[in-house]
Coordinates of C-alpha atoms in Angstrom, one line a residue:
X2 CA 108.6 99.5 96.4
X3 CA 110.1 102.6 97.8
X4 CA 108.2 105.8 98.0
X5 CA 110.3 107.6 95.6
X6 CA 109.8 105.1 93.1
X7 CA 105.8 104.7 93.9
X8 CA 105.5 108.5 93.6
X9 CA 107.3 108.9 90.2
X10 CA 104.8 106.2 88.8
X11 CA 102.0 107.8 89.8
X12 CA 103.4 111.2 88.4
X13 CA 104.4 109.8 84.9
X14 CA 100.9 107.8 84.8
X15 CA 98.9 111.2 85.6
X16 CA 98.0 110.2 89.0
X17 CA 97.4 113.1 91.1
X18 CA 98.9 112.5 94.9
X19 CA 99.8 114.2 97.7
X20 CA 103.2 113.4 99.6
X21 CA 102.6 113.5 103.2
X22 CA 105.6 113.7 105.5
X23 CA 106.4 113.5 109.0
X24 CA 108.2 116.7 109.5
X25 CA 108.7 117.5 113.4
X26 CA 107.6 115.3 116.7
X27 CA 107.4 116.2 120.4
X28 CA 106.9 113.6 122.9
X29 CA 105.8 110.0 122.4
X30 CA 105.4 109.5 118.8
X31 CA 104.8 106.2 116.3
X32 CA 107.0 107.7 113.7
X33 CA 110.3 109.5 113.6
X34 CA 110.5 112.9 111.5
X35 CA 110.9 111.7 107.9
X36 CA 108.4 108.9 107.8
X37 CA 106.3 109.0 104.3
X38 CA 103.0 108.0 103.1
X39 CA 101.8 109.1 99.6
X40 CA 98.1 109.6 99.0
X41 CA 96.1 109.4 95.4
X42 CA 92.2 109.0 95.4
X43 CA 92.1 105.3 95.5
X44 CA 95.2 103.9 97.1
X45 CA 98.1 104.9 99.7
X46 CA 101.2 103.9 100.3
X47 CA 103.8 103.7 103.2
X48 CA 102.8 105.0 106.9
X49 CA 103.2 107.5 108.9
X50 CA 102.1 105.5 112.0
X51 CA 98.8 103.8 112.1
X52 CA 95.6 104.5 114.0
X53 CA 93.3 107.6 113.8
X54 CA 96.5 110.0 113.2
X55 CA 96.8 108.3 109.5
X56 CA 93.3 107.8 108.8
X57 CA 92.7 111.7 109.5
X58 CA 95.5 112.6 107.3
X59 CA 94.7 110.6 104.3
X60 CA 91.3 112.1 104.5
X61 CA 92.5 115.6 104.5
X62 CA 95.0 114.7 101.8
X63 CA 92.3 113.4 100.0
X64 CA 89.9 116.4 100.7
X65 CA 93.3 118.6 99.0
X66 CA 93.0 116.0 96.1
X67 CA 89.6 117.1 95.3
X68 CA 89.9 120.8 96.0
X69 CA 92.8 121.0 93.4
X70 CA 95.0 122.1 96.1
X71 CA 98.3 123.1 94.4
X72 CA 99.8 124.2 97.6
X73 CA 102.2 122.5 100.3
X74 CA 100.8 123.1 104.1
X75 CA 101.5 121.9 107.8
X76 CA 99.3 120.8 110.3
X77 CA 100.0 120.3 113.4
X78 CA 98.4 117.0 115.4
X79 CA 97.8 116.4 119.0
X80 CA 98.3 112.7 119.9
X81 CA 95.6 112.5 122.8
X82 CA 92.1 112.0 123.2
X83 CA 90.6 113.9 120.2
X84 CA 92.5 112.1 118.0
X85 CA 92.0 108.6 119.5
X86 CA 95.8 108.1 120.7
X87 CA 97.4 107.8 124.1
X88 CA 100.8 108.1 122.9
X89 CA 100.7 112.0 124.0
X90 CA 102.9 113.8 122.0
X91 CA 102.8 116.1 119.0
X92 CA 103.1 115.3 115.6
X93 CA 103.7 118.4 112.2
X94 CA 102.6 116.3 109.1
X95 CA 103.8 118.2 105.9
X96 CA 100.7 118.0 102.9
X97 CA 102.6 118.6 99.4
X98 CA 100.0 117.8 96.4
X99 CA 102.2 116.1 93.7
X100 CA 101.4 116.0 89.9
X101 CA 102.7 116.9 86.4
X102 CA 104.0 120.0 87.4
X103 CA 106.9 118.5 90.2
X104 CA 108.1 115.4 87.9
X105 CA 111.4 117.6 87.6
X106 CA 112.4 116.7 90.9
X107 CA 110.1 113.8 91.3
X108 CA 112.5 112.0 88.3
X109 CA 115.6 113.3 89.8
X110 CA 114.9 112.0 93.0
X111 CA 114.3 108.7 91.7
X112 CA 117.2 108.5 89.4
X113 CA 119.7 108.6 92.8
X114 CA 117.8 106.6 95.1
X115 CA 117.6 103.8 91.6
X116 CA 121.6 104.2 91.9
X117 CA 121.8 103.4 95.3
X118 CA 123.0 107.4 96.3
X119 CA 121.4 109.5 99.2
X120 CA 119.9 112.3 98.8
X121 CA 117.3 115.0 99.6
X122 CA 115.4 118.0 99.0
X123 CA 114.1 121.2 100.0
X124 CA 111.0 121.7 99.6
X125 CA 109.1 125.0 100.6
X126 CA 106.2 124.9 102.6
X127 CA 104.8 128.3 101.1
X128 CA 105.1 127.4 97.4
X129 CA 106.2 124.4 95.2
X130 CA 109.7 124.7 95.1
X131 CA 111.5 121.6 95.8
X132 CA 115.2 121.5 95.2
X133 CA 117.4 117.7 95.4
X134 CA 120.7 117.5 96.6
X135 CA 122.8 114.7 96.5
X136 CA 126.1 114.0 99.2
X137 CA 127.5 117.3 98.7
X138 CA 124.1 119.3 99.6
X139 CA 125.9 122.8 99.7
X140 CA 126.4 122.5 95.6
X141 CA 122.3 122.6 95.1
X142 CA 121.8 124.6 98.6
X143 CA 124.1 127.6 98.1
X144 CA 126.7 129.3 100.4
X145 CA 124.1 129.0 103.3
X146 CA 126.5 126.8 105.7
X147 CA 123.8 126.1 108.7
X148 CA 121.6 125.0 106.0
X149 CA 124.4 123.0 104.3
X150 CA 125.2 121.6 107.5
X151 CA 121.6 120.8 108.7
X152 CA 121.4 118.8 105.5
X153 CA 124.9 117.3 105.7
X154 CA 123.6 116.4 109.2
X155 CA 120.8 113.9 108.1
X156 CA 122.3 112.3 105.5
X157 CA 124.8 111.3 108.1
X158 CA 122.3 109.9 109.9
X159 CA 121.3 105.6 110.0
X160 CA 117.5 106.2 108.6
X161 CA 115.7 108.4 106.6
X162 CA 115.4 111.7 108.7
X163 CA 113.6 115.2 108.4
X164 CA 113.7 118.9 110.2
X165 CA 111.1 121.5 109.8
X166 CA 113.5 124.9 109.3
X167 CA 111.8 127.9 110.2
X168 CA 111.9 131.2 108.4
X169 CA 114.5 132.9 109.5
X170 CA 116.7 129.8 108.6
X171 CA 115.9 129.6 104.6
X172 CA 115.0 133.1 104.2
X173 CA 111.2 132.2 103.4
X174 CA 108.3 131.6 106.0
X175 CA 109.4 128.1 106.1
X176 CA 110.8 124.9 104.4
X177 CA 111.2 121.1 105.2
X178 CA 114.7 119.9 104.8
X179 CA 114.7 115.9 104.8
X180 CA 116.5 112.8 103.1
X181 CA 116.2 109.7 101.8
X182 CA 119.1 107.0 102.4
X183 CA 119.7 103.3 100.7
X184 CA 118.8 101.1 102.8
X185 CA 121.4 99.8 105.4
X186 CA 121.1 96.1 104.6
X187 CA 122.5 95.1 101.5
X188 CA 121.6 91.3 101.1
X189 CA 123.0 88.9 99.0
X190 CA 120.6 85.8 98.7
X191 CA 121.5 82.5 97.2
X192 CA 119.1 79.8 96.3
X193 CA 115.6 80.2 94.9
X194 CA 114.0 76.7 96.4
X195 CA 111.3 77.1 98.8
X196 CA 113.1 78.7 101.2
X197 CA 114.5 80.9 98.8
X198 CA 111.5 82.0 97.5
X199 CA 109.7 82.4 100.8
X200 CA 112.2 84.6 102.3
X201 CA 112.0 86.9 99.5
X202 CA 108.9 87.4 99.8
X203 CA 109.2 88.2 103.2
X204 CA 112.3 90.3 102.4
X205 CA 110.1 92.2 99.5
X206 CA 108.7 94.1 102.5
X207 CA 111.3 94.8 104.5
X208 CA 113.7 98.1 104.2
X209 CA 116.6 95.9 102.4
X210 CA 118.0 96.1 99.3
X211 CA 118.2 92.2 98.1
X212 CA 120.6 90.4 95.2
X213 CA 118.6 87.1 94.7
X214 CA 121.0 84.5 93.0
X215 CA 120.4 81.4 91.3
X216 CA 121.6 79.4 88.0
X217 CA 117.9 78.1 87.9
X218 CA 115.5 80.4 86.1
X219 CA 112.3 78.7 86.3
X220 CA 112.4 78.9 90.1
X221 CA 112.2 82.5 89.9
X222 CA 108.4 84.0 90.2
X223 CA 107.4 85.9 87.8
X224 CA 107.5 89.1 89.3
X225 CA 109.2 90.5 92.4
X226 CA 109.5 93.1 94.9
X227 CA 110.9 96.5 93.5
X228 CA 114.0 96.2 96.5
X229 CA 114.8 92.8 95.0
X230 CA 117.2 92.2 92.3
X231 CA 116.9 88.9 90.8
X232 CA 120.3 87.0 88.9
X233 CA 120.2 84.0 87.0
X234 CA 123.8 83.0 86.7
X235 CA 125.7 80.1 86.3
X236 CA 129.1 82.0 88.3
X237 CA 127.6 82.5 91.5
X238 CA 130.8 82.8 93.1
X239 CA 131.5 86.0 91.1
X240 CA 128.6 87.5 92.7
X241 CA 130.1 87.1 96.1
X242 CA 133.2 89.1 94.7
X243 CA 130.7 91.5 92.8
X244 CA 128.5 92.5 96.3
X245 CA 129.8 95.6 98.5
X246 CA 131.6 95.6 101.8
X247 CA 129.1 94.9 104.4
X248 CA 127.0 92.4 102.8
X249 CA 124.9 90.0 104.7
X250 CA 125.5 86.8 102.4
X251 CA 122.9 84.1 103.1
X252 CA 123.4 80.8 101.7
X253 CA 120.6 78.6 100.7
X254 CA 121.4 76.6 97.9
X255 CA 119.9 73.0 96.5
X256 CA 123.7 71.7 96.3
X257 CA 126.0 71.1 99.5
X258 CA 129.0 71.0 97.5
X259 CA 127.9 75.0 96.1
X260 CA 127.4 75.6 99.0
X261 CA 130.9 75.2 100.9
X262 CA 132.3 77.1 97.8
X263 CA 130.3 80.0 98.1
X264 CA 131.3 79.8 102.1
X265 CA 134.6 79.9 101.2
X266 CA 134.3 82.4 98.9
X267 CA 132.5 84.4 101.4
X268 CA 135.1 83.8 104.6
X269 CA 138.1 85.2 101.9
X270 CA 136.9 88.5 101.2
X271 CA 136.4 88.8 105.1
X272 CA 135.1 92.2 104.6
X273 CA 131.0 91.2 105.4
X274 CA 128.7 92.1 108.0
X275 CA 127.1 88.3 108.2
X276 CA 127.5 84.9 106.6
X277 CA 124.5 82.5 107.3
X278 CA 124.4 79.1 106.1
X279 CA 121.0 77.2 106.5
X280 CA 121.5 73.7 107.8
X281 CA 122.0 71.4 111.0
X282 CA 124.2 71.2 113.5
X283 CA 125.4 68.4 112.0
X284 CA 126.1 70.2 108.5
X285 CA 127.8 73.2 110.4
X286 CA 130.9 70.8 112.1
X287 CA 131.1 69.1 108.3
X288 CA 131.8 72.1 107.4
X289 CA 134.1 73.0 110.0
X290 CA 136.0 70.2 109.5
X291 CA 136.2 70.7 105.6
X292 CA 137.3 74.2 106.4
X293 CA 139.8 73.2 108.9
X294 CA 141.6 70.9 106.2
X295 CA 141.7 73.9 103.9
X296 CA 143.7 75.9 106.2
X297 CA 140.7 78.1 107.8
X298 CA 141.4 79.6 111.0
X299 CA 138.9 79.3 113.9
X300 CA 138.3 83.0 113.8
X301 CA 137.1 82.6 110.1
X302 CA 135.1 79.6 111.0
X303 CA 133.4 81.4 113.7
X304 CA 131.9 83.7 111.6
X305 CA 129.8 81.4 110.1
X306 CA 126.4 81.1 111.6
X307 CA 124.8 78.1 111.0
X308 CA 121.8 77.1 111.3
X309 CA 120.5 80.1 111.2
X310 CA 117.2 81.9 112.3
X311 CA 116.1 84.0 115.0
X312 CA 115.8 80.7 118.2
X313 CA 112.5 80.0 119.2
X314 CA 110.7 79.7 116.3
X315 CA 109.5 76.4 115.9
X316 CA 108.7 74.5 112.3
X317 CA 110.6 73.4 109.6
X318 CA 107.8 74.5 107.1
X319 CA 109.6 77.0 104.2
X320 CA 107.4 80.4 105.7
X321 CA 108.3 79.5 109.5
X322 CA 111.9 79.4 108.6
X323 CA 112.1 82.6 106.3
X324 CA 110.7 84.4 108.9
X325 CA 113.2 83.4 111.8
X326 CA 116.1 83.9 109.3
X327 CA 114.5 87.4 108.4
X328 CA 114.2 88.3 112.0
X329 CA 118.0 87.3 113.0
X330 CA 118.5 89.6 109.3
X331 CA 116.9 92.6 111.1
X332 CA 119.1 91.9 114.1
X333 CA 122.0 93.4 112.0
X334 CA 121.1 96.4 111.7
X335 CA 123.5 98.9 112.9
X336 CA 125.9 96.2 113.5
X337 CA 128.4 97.5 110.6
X338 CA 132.3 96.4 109.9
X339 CA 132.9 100.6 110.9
X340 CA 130.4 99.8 114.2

């Protein structure tokens, strides 16, 4: 579930939490500025790196949870021995206690990351003032270029992304500037047999956004990961057309002959980042040759990877092989048509 969509559930349920962010590093870090984890009494979500340097921060944001803090604050944390890390460097962790009183932004947040949009906020790190911008950030922001262009900056960016502004920048003892982008893989899934369903559930924890398709609904579980969008259709070549440009289409149906449509269908719009096929060598040249009669060119042809899966991972049992395919998935990040 992403963050933004776990904190406005907890906000609408009455939850009291506190949104912890990684807002500046120096040195050897485990997370990048704009790493996440929210906080409630009882449960967390996301991480902010692991170790002794998350276990102290979600006991201070739980020590703010039962003060009643209503106040955002920064604390600064060494990464050596007194916190039980070797990586060395420095890490600013922003503490912003979250309840009924910031579901204005909380809600507006979540509607643009629910339609796929960046965006980010403003939040100040003296009061609760959070303003959310969207891809034009100087239309919330103001006429202050730098801080248009800081913001304009990160949403540029391939990952989620945050900078601590000081005080002379946003005319206020401080602020956090970061964003919140969809997530680069956009993954079009076909087949819900036990591979299917074993790779979604390995994909329900990745940072993907995945279109699950299938004519069968009874091989759907009940329930799936918030990133996953499940569709029982009967026309699954009309979701090839209906996915974005850069897709990764994987192809894993319970029919061969569905199969080398929804290949073909895939190899005609041309404009995707990957088309895997699962099978044997031996079901790759069949198709081949099948394509080959219908007037494929090799250079089509050779963008179908099949089998696929990460190499040496042995086993043909359903888990073993969703997780080599999910690793060879990962691979393609940052390995866009515009790349």
């Amino acid at each position: 579930t992403p963050w933004i969509e776990q904190l406005a559930r907890w906000v609408v349920d009455g939850v009291p939490a506190v949104l912890v962010t990684v807002a500046a590093t120096r040195g050897s870090t485990p997370r990048a500025p704009g790493a996440r984890m929210i906080v409630s009494t009882d449960a967390c979500h996301g991480t902010i790196g692991g170790g002794q340097l998350e276990l102290r921060a979600i006991t201070l944001a739980r020590q703010l949870l039962a003060d009643g803090a209503a106040l955002p604050g920064l604390v600064r944390f060494p990464l050596g021995a007194s916190v039980g890390q070797c990586c060395g460097g420095v890490m600013q962790l922003a503490f912003e206690p979250v309840g009924a009183a910031q579901r204005g932004w909380v809600e507006a947040a979540r509607a643009r990351a629910a339609a796929g949009r960046p965006w980010g906020r403003l939040a100040s790190l003296t009061d609760s003032a959070v303003r959310v911008f969207g891809e034009e950030p100087a239309e919330v922001l103001g006429d202050d270029e730098r801080l248009a262009e800081h913001a304009r900056s990160l949403l540029a960016g391939s990952a989620d992304g945050a900078t601590l502004l000081a005080g002379e920048t946003v005319g206020r003892a401080g602020a956090l500037l970061d964003v919140s982008l969809p997530p680069e893989l956009q993954v079009v899934l076909f087949g819900a047999g036990h591979v299917g369903r074993a790779l979604a559930e390995v994909f329900g924890r990745l940072p993907m956004q995945v279109r699950w398709v299938d004519a069968r609904d009874e091989e759907f579980p009940a329930a799936v990961a918030g990133n996953i969008e499940v569709r029982c259709t009967d026309a699954p070549e009309a979701e090839v057309r209906a996915a974005p440009a850069d897709a990764v289409f994987l192809v894993l149906t319970h029919s061969h002959a569905l199969d080398f449509d929804l290949v073909r269908a895939i190899l005609d719009r041309g404009d995707f980042r990957f088309c895997g096929l699962i099978g044997s060598h031996a079901k790759r040249a069949s198709f081949e040759q099948r394509l080959r009669a219908r007037g494929y060119g090799e250079q089509a042809i050779a963008r179908l990877h099949c089998p696929i899966g990460a190499p040496g991972l042995a086993g043909k049992e359903p888990a073993v092989i969703a997780v080599a395919i999910a690793a060879e998935v990962l691979q393609l990040r940052g390995a866009s048509l515009a790349a």
